[in-house]
CSV table of C-alpha atoms in Angstrom, one decimal:
chain,number,residue,atom,x,y,z
A,1,UNK,CA,83.6,85.6,86.8
A,2,UNK,CA,85.6,88.6,87.8
A,3,UNK,CA,84.6,91.0,90.6
A,4,UNK,CA,85.3,94.7,90.1
A,5,UNK,CA,85.8,96.6,93.3
A,6,UNK,CA,86.3,100.2,94.3
A,7,UNK,CA,88.3,100.9,97.4
A,8,UNK,CA,89.3,104.2,99.1
A,9,UNK,CA,92.6,104.5,101.0
A,10,UNK,CA,92.9,107.6,103.3
A,11,UNK,CA,96.6,108.2,103.9
A,12,UNK,CA,97.8,108.6,107.4
A,13,UNK,CA,99.4,112.0,108.2
A,14,UNK,CA,102.7,112.3,106.4
A,15,UNK,CA,102.3,109.0,104.6
A,16,UNK,CA,100.8,110.4,101.3
A,17,UNK,CA,103.9,109.6,99.2
A,18,UNK,CA,104.5,106.2,100.8
A,19,UNK,CA,100.9,105.2,100.0
A,20,UNK,CA,101.3,106.3,96.3
A,21,UNK,CA,104.5,104.3,96.1
A,22,UNK,CA,102.8,101.2,97.6
A,23,UNK,CA,99.9,101.6,95.2
A,24,UNK,CA,102.4,101.0,92.3
A,25,UNK,CA,103.0,97.5,93.7
A,26,UNK,CA,99.4,96.5,94.6
A,27,UNK,CA,98.2,94.9,91.4
A,28,UNK,CA,101.5,93.3,90.4
A,29,UNK,CA,101.7,91.6,93.8
A,30,UNK,CA,98.1,90.4,93.6
A,31,UNK,CA,98.7,89.3,90.0
A,32,UNK,CA,101.8,87.3,91.1
A,33,UNK,CA,99.5,85.4,93.5
A,34,UNK,CA,97.0,84.7,90.7
A,35,UNK,CA,94.2,86.7,92.4
A,36,UNK,CA,93.4,89.5,89.8
A,37,UNK,CA,92.6,89.7,86.1
A,38,UNK,CA,94.7,91.4,83.4
A,39,UNK,CA,92.3,94.4,83.5
A,40,UNK,CA,94.4,97.6,84.2
A,41,UNK,CA,93.4,99.3,87.5
A,42,UNK,CA,92.4,102.9,87.7
A,43,UNK,CA,93.9,104.9,90.5
A,44,UNK,CA,92.7,108.4,91.3
A,45,UNK,CA,92.8,111.0,94.1
A,46,UNK,CA,90.0,112.8,95.9
A,47,UNK,CA,90.3,116.5,97.0
A,48,UNK,CA,91.1,115.4,100.6
A,49,UNK,CA,94.0,113.2,99.4
A,50,UNK,CA,92.2,109.9,99.6
A,51,UNK,CA,93.4,107.5,96.9
A,52,UNK,CA,90.6,105.5,95.1
A,53,UNK,CA,91.4,102.4,93.2
A,54,UNK,CA,89.2,100.4,90.8
A,55,UNK,CA,90.4,96.9,90.0
A,56,UNK,CA,89.2,93.4,89.2
A,57,UNK,CA,89.6,90.3,91.4
A,58,UNK,CA,89.7,87.1,89.4
A,59,UNK,CA,86.6,85.8,91.2
A,60,UNK,CA,84.8,85.7,94.5
A,61,UNK,CA,86.9,82.7,95.4
A,62,UNK,CA,90.1,84.7,94.7
A,63,UNK,CA,88.9,87.4,97.2
A,64,UNK,CA,88.3,84.7,99.8
A,65,UNK,CA,91.7,83.2,99.1
A,66,UNK,CA,93.4,86.5,99.6
A,67,UNK,CA,92.4,86.5,103.2
A,68,UNK,CA,94.5,83.3,103.7
A,69,UNK,CA,97.4,84.2,101.5
A,70,UNK,CA,100.6,85.1,103.4
A,71,UNK,CA,102.0,87.4,100.7
A,72,UNK,CA,98.7,89.3,100.6
A,73,UNK,CA,98.5,89.5,104.4
A,74,UNK,CA,102.0,91.0,104.4
A,75,UNK,CA,101.0,93.6,101.8
A,76,UNK,CA,97.8,94.5,103.7
A,77,UNK,CA,100.0,95.0,106.8
A,78,UNK,CA,102.1,97.5,104.7
A,79,UNK,CA,98.9,99.3,103.7
A,80,UNK,CA,97.8,99.5,107.4
A,81,UNK,CA,101.0,101.4,108.2
A,82,UNK,CA,100.3,104.1,105.7
A,83,UNK,CA,96.5,104.4,105.3
A,84,UNK,CA,93.1,103.6,106.6
A,85,UNK,CA,90.3,102.1,104.4
A,86,UNK,CA,87.3,104.5,104.2
A,87,UNK,CA,83.8,104.0,102.7
A,88,UNK,CA,83.3,105.7,99.4
A,89,UNK,CA,80.3,107.7,100.7
A,90,UNK,CA,82.6,109.5,103.1
A,91,UNK,CA,84.2,111.3,100.2
A,92,UNK,CA,82.7,114.7,99.3
A,93,UNK,CA,82.8,113.7,95.6
A,94,UNK,CA,80.6,110.7,96.1
A,95,UNK,CA,77.7,113.1,96.7
A,96,UNK,CA,77.9,114.5,93.2
A,97,UNK,CA,75.9,113.1,90.3
A,98,UNK,CA,79.3,112.7,88.5
A,99,UNK,CA,82.0,112.0,91.1
A,100,UNK,CA,85.2,113.2,89.5
A,101,UNK,CA,88.7,112.7,90.8
A,102,UNK,CA,92.3,113.5,89.7
A,103,UNK,CA,94.1,110.6,87.9
A,104,UNK,CA,97.1,109.2,89.6
A,105,UNK,CA,98.0,106.5,87.1
């Protein structure tokens, strides 16, 4: 069974565009490794510039396998250069009954 996740990426100063470009490759690269479903991801932006993504891993096993996959580890290294992962509840919008964001894709 798939696992839908929501992740927030806060761009490092001056790395906003680099993060957005990297986001375009995220799902295709995971798909190439057989780790995500065919479900289209949703990418959006918070008022503070944080990028939020909703996507579906193939399974809990796929998530575990990602942590031992060299291609995924390389990609995560690229993410570490341009952003920090932040909890959703740190976003101002998360405190609203209907959290709304600006679409990126």
